[in-house]
Coordinates of C-alpha atoms in Angstrom, one line a residue:
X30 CA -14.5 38.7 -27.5
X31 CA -11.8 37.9 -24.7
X32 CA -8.6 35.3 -25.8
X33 CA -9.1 32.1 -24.4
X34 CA -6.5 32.0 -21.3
X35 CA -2.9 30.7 -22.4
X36 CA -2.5 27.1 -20.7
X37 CA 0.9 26.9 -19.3
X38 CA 1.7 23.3 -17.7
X39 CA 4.5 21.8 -14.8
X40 CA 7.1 19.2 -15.8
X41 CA 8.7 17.1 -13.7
X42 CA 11.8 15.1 -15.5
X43 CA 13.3 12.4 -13.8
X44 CA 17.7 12.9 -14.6
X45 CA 20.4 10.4 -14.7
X46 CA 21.6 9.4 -11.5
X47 CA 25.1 8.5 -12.9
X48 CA 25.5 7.9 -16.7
X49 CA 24.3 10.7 -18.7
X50 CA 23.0 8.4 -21.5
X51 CA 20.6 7.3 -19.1
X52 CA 18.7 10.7 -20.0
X53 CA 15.7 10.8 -22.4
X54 CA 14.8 12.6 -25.3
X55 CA 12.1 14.0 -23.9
X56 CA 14.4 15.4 -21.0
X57 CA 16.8 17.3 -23.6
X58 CA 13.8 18.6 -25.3
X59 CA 12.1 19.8 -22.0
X60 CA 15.6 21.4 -21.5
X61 CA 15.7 23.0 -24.4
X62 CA 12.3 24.3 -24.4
X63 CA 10.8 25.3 -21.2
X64 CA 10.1 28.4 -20.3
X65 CA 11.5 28.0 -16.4
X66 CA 13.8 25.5 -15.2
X67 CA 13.9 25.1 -11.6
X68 CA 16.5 23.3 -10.6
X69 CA 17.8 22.1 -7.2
X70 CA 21.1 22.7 -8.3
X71 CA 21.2 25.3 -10.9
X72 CA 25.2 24.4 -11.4
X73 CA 24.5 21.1 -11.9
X74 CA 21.3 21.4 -14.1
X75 CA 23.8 23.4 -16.6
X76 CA 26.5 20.8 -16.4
X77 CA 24.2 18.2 -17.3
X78 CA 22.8 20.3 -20.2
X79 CA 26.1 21.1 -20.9
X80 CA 27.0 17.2 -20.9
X81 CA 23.9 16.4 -23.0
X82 CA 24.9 18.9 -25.5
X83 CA 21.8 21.5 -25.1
X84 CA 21.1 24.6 -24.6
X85 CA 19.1 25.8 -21.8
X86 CA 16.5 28.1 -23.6
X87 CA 14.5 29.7 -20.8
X88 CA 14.9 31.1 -17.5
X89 CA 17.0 29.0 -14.8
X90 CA 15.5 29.9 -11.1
X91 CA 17.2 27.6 -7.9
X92 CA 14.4 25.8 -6.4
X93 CA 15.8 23.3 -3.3
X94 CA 14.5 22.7 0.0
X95 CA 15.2 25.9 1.8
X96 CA 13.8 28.0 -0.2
X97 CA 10.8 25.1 -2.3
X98 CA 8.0 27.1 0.2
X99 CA 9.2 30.8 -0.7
X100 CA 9.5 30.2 -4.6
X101 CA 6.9 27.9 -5.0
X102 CA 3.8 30.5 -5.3
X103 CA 6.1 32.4 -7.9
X104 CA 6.4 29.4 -9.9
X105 CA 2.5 28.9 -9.9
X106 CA 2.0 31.8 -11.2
X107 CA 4.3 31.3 -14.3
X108 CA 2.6 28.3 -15.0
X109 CA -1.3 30.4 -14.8
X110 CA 0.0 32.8 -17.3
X111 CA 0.9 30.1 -19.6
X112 CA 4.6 29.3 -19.2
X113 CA 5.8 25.7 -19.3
X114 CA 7.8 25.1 -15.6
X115 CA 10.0 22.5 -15.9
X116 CA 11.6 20.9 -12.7
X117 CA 14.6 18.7 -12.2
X118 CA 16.5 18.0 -9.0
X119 CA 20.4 16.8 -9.0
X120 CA 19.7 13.1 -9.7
X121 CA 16.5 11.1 -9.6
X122 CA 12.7 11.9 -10.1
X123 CA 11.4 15.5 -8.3
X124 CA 9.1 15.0 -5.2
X125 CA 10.6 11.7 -4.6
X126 CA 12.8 12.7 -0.9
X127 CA 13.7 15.7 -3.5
X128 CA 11.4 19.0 -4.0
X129 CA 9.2 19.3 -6.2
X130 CA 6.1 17.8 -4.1
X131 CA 5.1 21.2 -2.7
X132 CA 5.0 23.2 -6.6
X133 CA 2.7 20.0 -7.7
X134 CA 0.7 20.3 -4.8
X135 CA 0.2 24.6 -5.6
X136 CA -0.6 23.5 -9.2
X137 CA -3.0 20.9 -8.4
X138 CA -5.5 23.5 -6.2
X139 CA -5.4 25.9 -8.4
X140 CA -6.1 23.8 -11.5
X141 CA -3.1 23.8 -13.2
X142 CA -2.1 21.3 -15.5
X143 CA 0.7 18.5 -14.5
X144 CA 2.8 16.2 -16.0
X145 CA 5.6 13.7 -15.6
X146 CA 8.5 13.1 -17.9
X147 CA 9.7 9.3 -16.7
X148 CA 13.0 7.9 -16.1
X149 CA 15.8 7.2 -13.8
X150 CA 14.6 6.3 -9.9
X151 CA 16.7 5.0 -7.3
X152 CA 13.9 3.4 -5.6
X153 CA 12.8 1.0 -8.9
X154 CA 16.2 0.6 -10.0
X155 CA 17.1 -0.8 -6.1
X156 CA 14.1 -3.0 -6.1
X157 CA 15.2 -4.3 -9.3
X158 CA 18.2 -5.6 -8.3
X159 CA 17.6 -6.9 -4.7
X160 CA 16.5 -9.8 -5.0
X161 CA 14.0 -9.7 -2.7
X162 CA 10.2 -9.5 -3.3
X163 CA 8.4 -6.5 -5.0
X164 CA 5.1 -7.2 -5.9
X165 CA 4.4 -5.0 -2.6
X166 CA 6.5 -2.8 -1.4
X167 CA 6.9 0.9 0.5
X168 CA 9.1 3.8 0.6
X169 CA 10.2 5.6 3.4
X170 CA 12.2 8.5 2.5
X171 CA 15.3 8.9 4.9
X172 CA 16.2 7.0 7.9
X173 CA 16.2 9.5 10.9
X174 CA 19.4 10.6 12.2
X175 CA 19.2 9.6 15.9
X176 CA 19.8 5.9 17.4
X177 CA 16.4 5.7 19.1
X178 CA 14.3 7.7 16.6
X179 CA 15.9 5.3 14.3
X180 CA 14.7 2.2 16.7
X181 CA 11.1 3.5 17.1
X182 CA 11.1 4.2 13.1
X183 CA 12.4 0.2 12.6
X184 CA 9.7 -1.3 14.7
X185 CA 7.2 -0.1 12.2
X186 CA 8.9 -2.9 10.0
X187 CA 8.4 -5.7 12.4
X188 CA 5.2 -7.1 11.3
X189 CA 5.5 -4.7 7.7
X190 CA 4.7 -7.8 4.7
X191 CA 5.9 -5.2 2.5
X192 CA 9.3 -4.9 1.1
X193 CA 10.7 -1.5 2.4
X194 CA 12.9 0.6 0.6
X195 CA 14.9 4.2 2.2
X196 CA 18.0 6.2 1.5
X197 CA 20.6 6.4 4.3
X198 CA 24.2 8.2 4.7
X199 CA 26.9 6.5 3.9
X200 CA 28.7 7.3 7.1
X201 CA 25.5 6.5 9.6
X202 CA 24.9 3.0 7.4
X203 CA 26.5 0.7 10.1
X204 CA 24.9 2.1 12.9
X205 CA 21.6 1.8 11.2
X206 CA 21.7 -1.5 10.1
X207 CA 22.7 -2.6 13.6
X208 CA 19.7 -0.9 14.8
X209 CA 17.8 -3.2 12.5
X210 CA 19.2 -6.1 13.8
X211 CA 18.2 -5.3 17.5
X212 CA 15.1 -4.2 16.2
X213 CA 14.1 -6.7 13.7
X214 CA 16.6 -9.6 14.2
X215 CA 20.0 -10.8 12.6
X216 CA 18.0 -13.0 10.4
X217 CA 16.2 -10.2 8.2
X218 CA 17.3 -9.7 4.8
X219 CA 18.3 -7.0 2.6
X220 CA 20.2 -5.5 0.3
X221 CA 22.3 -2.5 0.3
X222 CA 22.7 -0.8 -3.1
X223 CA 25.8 1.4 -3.8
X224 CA 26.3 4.1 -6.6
X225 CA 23.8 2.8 -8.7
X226 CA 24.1 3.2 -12.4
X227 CA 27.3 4.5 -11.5
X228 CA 31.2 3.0 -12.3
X229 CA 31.4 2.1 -8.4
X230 CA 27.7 0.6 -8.7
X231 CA 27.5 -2.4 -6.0
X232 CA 24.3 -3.9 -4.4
X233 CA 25.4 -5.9 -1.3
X234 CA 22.8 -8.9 -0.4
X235 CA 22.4 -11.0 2.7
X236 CA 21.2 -10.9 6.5
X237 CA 21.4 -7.8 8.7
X238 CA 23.8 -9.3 10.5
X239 CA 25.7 -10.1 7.1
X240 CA 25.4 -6.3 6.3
X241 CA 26.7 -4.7 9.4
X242 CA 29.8 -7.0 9.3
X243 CA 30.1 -5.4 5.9
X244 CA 29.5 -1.7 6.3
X245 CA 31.7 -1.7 9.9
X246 CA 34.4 -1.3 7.5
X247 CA 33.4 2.1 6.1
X248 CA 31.3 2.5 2.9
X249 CA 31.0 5.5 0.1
X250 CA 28.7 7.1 -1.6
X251 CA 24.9 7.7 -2.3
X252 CA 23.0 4.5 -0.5
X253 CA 19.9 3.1 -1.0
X254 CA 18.4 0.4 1.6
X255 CA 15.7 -2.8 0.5
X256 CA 14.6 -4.1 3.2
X257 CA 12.7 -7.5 3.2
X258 CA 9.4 -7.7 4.8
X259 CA 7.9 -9.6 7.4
X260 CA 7.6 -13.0 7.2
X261 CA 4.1 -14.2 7.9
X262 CA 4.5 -16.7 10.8
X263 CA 1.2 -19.0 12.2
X264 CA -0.4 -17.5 15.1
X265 CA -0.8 -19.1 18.8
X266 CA -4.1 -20.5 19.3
X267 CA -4.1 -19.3 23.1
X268 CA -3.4 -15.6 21.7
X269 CA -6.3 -15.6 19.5
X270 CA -8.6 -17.0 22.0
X271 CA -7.2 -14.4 23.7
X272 CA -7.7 -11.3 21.7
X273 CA -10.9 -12.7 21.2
X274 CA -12.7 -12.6 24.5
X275 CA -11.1 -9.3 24.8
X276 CA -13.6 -8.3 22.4
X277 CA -16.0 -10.2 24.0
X278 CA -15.1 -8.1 26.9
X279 CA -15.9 -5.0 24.8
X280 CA -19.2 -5.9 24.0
X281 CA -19.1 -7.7 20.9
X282 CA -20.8 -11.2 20.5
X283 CA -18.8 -14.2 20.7
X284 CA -19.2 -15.3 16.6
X285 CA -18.5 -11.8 15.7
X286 CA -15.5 -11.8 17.7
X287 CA -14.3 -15.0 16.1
X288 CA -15.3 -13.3 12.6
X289 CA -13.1 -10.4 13.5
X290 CA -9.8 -12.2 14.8
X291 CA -9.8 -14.7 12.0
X292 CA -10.5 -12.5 9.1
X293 CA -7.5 -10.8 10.3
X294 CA -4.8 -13.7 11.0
X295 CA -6.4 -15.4 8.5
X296 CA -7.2 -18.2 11.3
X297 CA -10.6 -20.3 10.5
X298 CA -13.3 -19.0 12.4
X299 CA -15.1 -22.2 12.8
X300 CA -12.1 -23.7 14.6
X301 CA -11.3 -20.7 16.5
X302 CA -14.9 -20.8 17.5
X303 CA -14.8 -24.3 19.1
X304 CA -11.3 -23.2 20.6
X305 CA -12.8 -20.5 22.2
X306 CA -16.1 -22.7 23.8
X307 CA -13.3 -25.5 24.6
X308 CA -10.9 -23.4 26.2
X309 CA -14.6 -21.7 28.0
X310 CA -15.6 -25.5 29.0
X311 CA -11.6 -26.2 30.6
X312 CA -11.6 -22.8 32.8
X313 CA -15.4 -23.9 34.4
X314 CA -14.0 -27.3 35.5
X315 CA -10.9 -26.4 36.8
X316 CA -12.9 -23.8 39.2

């Protein structure tokens, strides 16, 4: 009778992004335990073992963005034998703008069994302390590195509800947030959070235009943007009577028209109905 097939599994641990007792037990057991660390930073990853006061026990492989693709089928494999992989990047949770994403991908179509040891984020701790709204709210990785990539990338926010949160350079901060101002307005708010849970920690709040007066002076260190969303603002009548005989231009009926444009502005469809006829009734007397 065959053995039953060892059942290895993938960690991902979320490290401290500053204080080291920000780290979990579970993280200094993983540590301690797992078979293969693969770590962006395989200096760091031993200075923070090293800090937390344990001893690596398995193997300790670099696993970072140039080479995530080339080690990531090796990794799988050590996982189908039955090893435990555990992955950490330099601060922060794996996957999140850091790698990891790819390995839990592999593991995932091929069967392999995943988990997720919780903790420090930049993205939750920055909502946290805004101070804006964040019952909804996005991520968007990094901001790109070019002026109008960076425009075309800001007018997704325009009508975005959603609060927004991305990571930018300290030393392309100012130019982006002036970006957002042409982009989005002076009027927009946010917040711009500095070293957090670190001894420098600072979380700016205000307007964009508040924020590039700020940053113009030069600011340090790793930077995380919130970005308020969209205020909802009460649409022109004309504009829906507008979109709607647009439709009606498509083929649509008239009612189903209205149906559509208010169930999306949120506009009654009753009155937008009798706008429409009205508006209809104006345009065949002035002919």
């Amino acid at each position: 009778m065959n053995s039953p097939q060892p059942q290895g599994l993938l960690v991902l641990a979320a490290t401290p992004m500053g204080r080291l007792d920000d780290a979990s037990p579970r993280l200094r057991e993983a540590l301690a335990t797992a078979d293969v660390v693969a770590a962006e930073d395989t200096r760091r990853t031993r200075a923070l073992a090293s800090g937390l006061d344990v001893s690596i026990g398995g193997r300790v492989v670099s696993y970072y963005d140039q080479v995530e693709a080339q080690r990531t089928p090796a990794l799988v494999d050590e996982v189908r034998s039955g090893a435990t992989v555990l992955v950490v990047t330099d601060a922060g949770m794996p996957s999140v703008s850091d790698p990891g994403y790819r390995l839990v991908v592999a593991c995932v179509e091929a069967g392999l069994a995943v988990t997720c040891l919780p903790g420090p984020s930049a993205v939750t701790t920055a909502l946290a302390v805004s101070g804006l709204p964040v019952e909804r709210f996005c991520f968007d990785g990094f901001a790109p590195r070019k002026s109008g990539q960076r425009k075309t990338w800001l007018a997704a926010y325009v009508e975005e509800a959603r609060t927004a949160v991305f990571f930018e350079a300290p030393h392309r901060l100012a130019e982006c947030l002036a970006d957002a101002v042409e982009v989005l307005g002076p009027d927009r708010r946010a917040a711009v959070c500095r070293e957090l849970t670190k001894t420098y920690e600072e979380v700016r709040r205000g307007t964009l235009a508040e924020l590039v007066t700020w940053a113009g002076d030069g600011v340090r260190g790793e930077i995380t943007v919130v970005l308020e969303g969209a205020v909802a603002t009460e649409p022109e009548i004309d504009d829906l009577i507008a979109r709607v005989e647009r439709l009606v231009a498509d083929g649509i009926r008239l009612k189903d028209a209205c149906s559509k444009v208010a169930s999306s502005t949120g506009a009654s469809k009753r009155d937008l109905y009798e706008a429409v006829l009205a508006a209809r009734q104006d345009q065949h007397a002035a002919q």
